[in-house]
XYZ file of C-alpha atoms in Angstrom:
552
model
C -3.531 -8.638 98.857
C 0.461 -8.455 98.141
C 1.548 -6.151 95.682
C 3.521 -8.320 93.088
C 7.006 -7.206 92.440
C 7.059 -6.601 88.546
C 11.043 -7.004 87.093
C 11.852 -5.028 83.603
C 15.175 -4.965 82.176
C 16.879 -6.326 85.302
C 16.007 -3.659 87.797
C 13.588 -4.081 90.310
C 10.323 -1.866 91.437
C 10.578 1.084 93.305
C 11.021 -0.597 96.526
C 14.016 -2.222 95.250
C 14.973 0.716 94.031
C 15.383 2.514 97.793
C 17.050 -0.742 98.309
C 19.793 -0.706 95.698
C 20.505 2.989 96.519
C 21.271 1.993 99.941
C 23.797 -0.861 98.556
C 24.946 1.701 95.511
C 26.039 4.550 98.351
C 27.489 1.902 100.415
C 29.612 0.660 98.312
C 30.895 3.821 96.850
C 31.422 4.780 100.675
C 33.885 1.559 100.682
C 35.856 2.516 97.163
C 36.149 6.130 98.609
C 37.751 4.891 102.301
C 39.904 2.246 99.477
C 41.330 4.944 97.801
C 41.833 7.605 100.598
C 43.441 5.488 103.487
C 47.060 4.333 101.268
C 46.798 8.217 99.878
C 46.916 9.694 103.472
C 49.250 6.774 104.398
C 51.501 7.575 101.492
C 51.130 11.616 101.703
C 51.809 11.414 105.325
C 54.347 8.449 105.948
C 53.757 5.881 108.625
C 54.013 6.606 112.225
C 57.397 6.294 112.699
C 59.373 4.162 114.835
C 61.130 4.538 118.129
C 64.568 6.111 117.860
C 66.986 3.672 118.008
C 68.515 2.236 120.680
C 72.033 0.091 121.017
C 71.718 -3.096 122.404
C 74.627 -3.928 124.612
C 74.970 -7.375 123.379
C 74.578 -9.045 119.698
C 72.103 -11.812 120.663
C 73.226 -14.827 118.398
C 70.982 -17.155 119.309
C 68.074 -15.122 117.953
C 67.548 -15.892 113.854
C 67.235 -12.464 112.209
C 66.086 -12.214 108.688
C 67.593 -8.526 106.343
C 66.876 -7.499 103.474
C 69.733 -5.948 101.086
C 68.910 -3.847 98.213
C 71.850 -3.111 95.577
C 72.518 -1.834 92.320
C 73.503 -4.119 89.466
C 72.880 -4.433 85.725
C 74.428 -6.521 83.503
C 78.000 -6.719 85.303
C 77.613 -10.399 86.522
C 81.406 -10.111 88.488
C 79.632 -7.805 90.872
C 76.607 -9.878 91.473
C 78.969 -12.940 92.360
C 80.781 -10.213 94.618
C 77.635 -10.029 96.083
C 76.665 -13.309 96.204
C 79.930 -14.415 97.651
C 79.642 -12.036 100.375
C 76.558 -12.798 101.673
C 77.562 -16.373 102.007
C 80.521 -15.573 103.984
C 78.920 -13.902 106.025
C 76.659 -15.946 106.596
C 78.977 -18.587 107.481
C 80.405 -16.542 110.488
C 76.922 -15.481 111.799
C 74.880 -18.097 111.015
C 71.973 -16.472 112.907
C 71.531 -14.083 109.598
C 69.736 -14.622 107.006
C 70.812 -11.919 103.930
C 68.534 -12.410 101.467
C 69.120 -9.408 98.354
C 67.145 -8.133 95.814
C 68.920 -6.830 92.505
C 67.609 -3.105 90.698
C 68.791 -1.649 87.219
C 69.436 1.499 88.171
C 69.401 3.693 91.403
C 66.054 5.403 90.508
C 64.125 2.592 90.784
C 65.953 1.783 94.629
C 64.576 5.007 95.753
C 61.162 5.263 94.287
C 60.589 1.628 95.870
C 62.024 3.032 99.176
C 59.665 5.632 99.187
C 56.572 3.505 98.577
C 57.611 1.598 101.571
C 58.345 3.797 103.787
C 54.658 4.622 104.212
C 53.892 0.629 105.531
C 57.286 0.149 107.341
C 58.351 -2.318 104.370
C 61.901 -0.921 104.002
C 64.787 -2.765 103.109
C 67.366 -3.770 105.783
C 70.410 -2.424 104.194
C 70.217 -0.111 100.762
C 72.836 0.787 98.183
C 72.005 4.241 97.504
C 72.766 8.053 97.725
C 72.937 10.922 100.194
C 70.705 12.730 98.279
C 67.991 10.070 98.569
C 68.557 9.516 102.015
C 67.606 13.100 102.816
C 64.127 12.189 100.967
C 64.058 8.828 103.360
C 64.720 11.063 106.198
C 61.676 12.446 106.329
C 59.655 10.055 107.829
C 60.463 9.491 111.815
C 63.506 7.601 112.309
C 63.329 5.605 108.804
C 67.048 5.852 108.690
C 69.272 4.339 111.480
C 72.307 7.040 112.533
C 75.381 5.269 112.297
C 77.462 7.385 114.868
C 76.505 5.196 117.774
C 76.750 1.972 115.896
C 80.486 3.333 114.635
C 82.055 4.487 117.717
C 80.426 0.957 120.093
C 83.642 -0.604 121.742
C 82.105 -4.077 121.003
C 80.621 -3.657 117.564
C 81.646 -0.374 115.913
C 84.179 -0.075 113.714
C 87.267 -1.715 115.109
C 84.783 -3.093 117.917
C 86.421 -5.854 119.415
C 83.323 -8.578 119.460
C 83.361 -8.410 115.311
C 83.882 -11.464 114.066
C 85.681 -10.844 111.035
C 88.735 -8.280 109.657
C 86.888 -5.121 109.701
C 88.437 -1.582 108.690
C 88.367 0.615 112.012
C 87.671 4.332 112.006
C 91.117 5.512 111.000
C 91.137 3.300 108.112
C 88.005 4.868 106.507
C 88.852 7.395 103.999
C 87.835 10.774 105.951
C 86.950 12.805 102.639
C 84.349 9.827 101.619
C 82.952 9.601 104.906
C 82.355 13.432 105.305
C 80.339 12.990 101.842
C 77.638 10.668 103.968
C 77.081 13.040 106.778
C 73.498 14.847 106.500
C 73.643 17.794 109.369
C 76.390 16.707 111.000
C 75.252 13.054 111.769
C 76.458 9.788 109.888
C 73.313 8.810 108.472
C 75.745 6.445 105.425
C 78.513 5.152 105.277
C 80.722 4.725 101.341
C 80.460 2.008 99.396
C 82.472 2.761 96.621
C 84.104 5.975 94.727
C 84.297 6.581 91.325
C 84.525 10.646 89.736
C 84.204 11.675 86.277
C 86.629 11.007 83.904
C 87.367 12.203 80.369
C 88.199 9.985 77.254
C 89.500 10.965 74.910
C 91.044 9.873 70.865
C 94.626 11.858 70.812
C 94.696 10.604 67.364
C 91.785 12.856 66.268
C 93.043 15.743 68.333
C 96.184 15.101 66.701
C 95.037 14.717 63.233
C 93.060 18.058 63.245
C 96.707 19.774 63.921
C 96.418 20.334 68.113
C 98.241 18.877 70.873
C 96.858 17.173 73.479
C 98.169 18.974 77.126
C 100.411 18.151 79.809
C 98.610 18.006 83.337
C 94.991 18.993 82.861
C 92.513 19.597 79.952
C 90.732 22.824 79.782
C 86.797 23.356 78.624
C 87.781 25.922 76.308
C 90.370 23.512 74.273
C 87.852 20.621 74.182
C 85.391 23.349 72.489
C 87.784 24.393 70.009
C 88.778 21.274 68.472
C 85.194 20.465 68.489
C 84.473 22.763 66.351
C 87.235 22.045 64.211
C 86.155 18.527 63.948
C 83.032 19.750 61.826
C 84.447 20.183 58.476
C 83.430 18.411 56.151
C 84.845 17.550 52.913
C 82.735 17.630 48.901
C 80.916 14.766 49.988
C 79.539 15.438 53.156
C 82.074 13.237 55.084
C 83.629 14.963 58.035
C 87.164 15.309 57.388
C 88.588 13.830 60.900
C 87.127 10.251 60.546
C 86.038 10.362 57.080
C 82.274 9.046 57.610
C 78.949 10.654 57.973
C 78.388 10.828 61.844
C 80.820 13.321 63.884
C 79.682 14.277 67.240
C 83.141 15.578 68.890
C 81.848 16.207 72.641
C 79.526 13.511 74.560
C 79.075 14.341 77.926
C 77.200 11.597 79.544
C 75.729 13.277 83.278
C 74.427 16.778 82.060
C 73.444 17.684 85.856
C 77.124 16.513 87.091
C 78.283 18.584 84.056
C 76.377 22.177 85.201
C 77.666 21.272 89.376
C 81.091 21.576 88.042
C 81.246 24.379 86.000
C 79.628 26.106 88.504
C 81.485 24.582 91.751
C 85.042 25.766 88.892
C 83.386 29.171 88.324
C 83.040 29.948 92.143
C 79.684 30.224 91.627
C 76.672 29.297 93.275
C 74.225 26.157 93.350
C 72.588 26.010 96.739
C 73.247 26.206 100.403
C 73.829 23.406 102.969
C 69.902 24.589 104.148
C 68.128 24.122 100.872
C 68.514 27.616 99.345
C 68.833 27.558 95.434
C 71.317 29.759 94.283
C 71.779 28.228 90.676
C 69.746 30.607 88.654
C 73.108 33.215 88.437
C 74.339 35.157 85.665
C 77.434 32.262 85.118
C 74.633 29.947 84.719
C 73.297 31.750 82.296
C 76.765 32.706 80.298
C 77.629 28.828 80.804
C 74.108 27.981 78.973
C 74.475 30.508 76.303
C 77.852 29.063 75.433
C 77.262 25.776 75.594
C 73.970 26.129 73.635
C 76.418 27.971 70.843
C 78.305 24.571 70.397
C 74.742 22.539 70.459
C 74.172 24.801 67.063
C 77.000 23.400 65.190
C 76.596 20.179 66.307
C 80.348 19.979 68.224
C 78.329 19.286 71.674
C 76.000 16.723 72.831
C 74.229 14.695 75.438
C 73.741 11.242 76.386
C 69.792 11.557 76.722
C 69.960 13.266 72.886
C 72.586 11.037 71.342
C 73.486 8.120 72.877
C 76.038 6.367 74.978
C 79.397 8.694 74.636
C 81.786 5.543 74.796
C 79.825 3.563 71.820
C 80.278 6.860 69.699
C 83.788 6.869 70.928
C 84.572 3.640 70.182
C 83.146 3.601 66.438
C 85.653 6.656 65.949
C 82.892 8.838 65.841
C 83.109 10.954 69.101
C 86.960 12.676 70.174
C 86.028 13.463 74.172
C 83.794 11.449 76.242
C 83.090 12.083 79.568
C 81.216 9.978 81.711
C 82.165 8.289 84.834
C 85.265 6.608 85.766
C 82.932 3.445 86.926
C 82.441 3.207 82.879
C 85.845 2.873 81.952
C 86.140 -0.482 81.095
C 83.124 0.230 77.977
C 85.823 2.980 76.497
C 88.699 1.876 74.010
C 88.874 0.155 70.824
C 89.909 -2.588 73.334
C 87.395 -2.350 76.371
C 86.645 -5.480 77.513
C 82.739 -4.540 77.707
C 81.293 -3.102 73.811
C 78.272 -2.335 73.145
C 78.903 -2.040 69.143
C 79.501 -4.394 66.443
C 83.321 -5.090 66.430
C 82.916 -4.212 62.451
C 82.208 -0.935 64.028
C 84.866 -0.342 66.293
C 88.101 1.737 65.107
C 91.702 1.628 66.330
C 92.703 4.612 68.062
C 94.663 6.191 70.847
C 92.988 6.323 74.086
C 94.105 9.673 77.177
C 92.621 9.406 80.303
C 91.976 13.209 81.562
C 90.353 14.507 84.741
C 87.074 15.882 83.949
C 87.498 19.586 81.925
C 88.605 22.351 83.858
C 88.989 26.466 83.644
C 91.894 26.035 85.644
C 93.676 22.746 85.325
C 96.272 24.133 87.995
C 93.728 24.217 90.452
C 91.656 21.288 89.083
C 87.546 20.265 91.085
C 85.830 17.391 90.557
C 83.041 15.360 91.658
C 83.164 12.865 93.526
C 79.955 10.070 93.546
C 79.571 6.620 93.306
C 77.773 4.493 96.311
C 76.702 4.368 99.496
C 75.092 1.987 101.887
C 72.359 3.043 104.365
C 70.807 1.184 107.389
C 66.589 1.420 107.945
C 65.550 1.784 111.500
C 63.496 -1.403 112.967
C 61.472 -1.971 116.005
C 63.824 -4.555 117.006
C 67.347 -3.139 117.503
C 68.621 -6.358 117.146
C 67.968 -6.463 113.620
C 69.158 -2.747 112.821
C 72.759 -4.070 114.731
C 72.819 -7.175 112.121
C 72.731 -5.000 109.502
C 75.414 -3.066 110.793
C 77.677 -6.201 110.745
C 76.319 -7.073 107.639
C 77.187 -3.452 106.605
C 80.969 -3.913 108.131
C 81.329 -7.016 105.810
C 80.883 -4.933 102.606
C 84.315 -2.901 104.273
C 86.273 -5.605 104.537
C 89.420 -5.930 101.965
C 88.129 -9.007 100.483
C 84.881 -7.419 99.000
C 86.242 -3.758 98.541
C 89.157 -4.788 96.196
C 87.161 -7.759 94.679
C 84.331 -4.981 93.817
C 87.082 -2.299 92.337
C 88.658 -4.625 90.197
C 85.287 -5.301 87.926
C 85.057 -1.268 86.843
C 87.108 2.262 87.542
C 85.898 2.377 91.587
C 88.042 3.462 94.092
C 88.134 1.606 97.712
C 86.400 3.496 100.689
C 89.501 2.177 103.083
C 92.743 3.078 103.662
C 93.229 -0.500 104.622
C 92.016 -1.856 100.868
C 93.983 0.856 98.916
C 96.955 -0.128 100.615
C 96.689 -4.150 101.004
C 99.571 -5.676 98.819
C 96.891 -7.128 97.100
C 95.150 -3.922 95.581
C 98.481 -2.462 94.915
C 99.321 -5.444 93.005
C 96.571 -4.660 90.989
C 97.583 -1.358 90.073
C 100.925 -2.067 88.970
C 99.765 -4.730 86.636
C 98.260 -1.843 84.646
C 97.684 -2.785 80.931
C 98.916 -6.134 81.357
C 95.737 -7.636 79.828
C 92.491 -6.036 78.497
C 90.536 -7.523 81.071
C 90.926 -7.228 85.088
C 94.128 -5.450 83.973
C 92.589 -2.867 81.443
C 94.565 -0.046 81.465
C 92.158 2.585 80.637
C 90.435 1.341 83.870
C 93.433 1.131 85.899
C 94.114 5.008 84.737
C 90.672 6.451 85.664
C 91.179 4.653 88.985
C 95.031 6.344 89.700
C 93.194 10.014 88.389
C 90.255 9.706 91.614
C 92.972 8.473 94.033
C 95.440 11.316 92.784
C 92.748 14.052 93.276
C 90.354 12.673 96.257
C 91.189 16.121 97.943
C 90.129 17.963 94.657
C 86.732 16.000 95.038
C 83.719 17.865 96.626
C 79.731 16.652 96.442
C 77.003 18.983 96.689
C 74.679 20.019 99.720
C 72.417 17.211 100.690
C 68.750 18.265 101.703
C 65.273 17.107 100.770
C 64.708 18.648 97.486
C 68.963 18.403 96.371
C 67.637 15.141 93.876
C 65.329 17.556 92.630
C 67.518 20.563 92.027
C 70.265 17.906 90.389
C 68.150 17.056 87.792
C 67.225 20.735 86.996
C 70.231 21.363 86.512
C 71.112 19.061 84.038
C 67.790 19.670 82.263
C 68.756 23.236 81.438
C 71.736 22.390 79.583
C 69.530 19.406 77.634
C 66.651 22.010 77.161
C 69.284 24.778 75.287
C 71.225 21.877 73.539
C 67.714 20.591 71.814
C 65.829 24.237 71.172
C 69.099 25.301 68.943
C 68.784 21.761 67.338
C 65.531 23.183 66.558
C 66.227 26.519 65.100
C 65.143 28.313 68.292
C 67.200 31.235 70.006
C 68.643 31.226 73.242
C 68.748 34.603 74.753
C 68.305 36.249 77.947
C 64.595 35.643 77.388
C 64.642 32.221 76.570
C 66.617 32.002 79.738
C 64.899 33.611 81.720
C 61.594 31.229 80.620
C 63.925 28.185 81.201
C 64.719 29.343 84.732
C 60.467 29.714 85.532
C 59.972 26.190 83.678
C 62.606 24.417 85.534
C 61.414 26.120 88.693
C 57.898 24.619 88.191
C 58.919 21.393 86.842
C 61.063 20.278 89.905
C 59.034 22.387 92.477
C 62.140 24.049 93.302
C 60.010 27.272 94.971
C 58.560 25.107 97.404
C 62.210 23.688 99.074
C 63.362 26.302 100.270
C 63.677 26.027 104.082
C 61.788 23.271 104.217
C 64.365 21.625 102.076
C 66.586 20.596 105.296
C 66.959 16.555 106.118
C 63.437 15.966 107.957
C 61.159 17.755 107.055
C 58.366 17.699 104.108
C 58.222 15.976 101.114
C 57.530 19.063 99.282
C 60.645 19.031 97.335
C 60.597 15.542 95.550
C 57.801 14.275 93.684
C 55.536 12.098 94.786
C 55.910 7.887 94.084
C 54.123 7.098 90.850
C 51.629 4.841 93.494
C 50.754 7.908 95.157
C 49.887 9.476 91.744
C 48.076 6.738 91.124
C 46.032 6.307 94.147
C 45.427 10.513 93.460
C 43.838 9.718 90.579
C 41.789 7.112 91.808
C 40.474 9.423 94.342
C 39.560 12.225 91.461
C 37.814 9.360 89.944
C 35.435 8.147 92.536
C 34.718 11.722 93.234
C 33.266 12.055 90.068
C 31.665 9.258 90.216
C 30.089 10.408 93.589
C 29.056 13.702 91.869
C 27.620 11.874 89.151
C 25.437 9.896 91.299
C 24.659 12.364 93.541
C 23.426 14.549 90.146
C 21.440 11.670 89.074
C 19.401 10.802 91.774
C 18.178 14.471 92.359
C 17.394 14.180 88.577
C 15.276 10.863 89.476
C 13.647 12.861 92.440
C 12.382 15.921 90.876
C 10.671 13.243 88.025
């Protein structure tokens, strides 16, 4: 006779049991393999493709579909720019299909680059930065080289089968195009240029009883009428603007602030290779004096404060630096606010090169855009994005682009069209496309391009940027706080920021290439990392259970 199968509280007998356990371990096999595959995808990158290859002819009756990715905001002149591009273009290869894809901010470009490098989901074409290309780099020929593509007689720059008013080689501004070269090889080409400028209310200077300098302004003035800007009358109204906020010195880019001390000082920040040579004895005298001016409130940031320019603007803020990109958001007349206009003051706006220890000998950084190319299997498709790529050099969209904020052209051919020159000389004959304080930032890069420099580009230099910034928002927030900054405190800044950006583990392995050991991983990768922890446990669990159930 059959044994009957009793049922209590929706589990089955002890056969079913064996049964279920089966199923149970089976299906935590499947959540396991779930989780570990895109981990060891993402951890170890795809498996590359084949090096690229030039095609000798541009095959136009093949459709080809790219992908652009590109920075923009809330500037809707550049995304027409854009726009307007793509369907020109389009209209002269008809074959290609540009279809882009807007982001916020840079960040969020790269960290979506390196998700997809992993599933050879890349973009086409990508506004981005040498820096993050060197992290892109590391997976096998993610990133076309553009040498080839440049110097091809047909389709290179001044190739004679391009279909449109391209810039050739000699037209391409040789400083900008030495910034996009990782090792040696052209692995970007510039988009646009824009350096750092600084902004600043003469009629404050003025009013606190200095005089603003001929030629170039020098970190040590900008800290002394800072601090005379923080007197304060009965009341508790600072003298210089009579109201209650005062923060004389903004500096928007801390990391771009500690690079060009240093890079003014002579002193070091890292090697072409990946060495770290920041934590120096002027970093630490730069940090102790900057921290000083954090005490009395004469120095801040943009991550503790604020935007510089809205401070600026309300009367409330005597030098801000940020980039010359921003220019047209500085001035009581700026065509872009981002303050109530009851807010904003009537001053005196001077246009400076960034701060200097020696404004006869003046460095400054140069940044702002570039455009990189992704490797496909079909070589076909990397070449249309290299004439898709050529159409973002042509005069057309260079000066178009330059007009809407304080960017330089990447062409000889653009900075010297009637057109663009036009442009300049209209200078302050409206507050709009002719803003002058824009128009001014612009002639300061174009003055100094061979003052500019950029730092080393390796896998890890993202990494070390930030740190460097971080120390001078880490001293200018523990003095806020009442703490000390000594040699000590230095010292435990250096270890933290060491641990925090992994900066021990570039090294050598920091060159364009090699691991990812520099950057930090994509938040899916944490994810997926945690996932895994999880159905460990979960494993563990189980497994701790059912020797429970066994010895019962």
């Amino acid at each position: 006779m059959m044994k009957k199968i009793w049922w209590k509280n929706g589990f089955a007998s002890k056969a079913n049991n064996s049964l279920w356990t089966r199923i149970g371990k089976a299906f935590l096999l499947i959540i396991l393999m779930t989780l570990i595959m895109p981990v060891l995808a993402s951890c170890h990158g795809s498996r590359g493709l084949p090096e690229f290859v030039m095609p000798e002819e541009f095959d136009e009756s093949k459709n080809y579909e790219i992908t652009f990715w590109a920075k923009n905001d809330t500037n809707k002149n550049q995304t027409a720019i854009y726009e307007k591009a793509i369907a020109d273009f389009q209209e002269i290869y008809p074959n290609v299909s540009v279809k882009i894809r807007f982001y916020t901010d840079y960040g969020k470009i790269y960290n979506d680059v390196i998700t997809n490098i992993s599933t050879n989901t890349t973009p086409n074409v990508c506004i981005t930065y040498p820096d993050h290309i060197a992290t892109y780099m590391t997976g096998q020929n993610v990133v076309a080289p553009l040498d080839e593509l440049m110097a091809n007689g047909k389709y290179g720059l001044g190739g004679n089968q391009v279909k449109f008013d391209a810039p050739d080689s000699g037209e391409m501004i040789a400083k900008f195009m030495e910034e996009c070269k990782l090792q040696g090889i052209q692995y970007a080409i510039p988009y646009m240029r824009s350096t750092e400028i600084c902004y600043v209310n003469k009629d404050q200077v003025e009013k606190l009883g200095f005089t603003l300098p001929e030629g170039g302004i020098t970190w040590d003035f900008i800290f002394q009428v800072s601090e005379a800007a923080m007197a304060k009358d009965s009341e508790g109204n600072f003298l210089v603007n009579d109201q209650k906020v005062m923060i004389p010195f903004i500096y928007k880019s801390t990391d771009n602030m500690m690079i060009q001390m240093l890079r003014q000082k002579g002193a070091g920040y890292s090697t072409e290779d990946g060495e770290i040579q920041i934590f120096n004895d002027t970093t630490r005298e730069l940090l102790s004096e900057i921290s000083e001016h954090g005490k009395t409130g004469a120095f801040s940031t943009f991550k503790i404060s604020s935007y510089p320019g809205n401070f600026l603007n309300a009367g409330q803020c005597i030098f801000a630096v940020d980039s010359s990109a921003g220019a047209t958001w500085m001035g009581s007349h700026a065509p872009m606010q981002d303050i109530h206009e009851s807010k904003i003051v009537e001053f005196d706006l001077v246009t400076y090169p960034v701060p200097q220890f020696d404004p006869a000998n003046p460095v400054m950084i140069s940044q702002g855009p570039s455009i990189c190319i992704f490797n496909k299997a079909d070589p076909g498709e990397v070449l249309a994005s290299w004439l898709f790529t050529q159409f973002l050099l042509t005069n057309d969209v260079q000066i178009a682009y330059a007009k809407t904020e304080g960017y330089v052209p990447v062409t000889s051919k653009a900075q010297e069209a009637p057109e663009y020159r036009e442009y300049l000389n209209a200078k302050g004959s409206d507050n709009k496309e002719h803003y002058a304080t824009k128009i001014e930032a612009t002639e300061i890069l174009i003055e100094n391009t061979e003052n500019t420099f950029t730092t080393p580009v390796f896998n890890g230099s993202t990494s070390l940027r930030d740190a460097s910034g971080q120390m001078i928002e880490n001293v200018t927030k523990s003095v806020r706080r009442g703490e000390t900054v000594d040699d000590a405190y230095i010292d435990n800044l250096f270890e933290q920021v060491t641990s925090l950006y992994r900066l021990d583990q570039i090294g050598e392995s920091g060159r364009v290439g090699e691991d990812l050991s520099g950057e930090p991983l994509p938040g899916t990768a944490k994810a997926l990392l945690g996932g895994l922890g999880i159905a460990w446990v979960l494993i563990i669990v189980y497994w701790l259970m059912d020797k429970a159930k066994k010895r019962g």
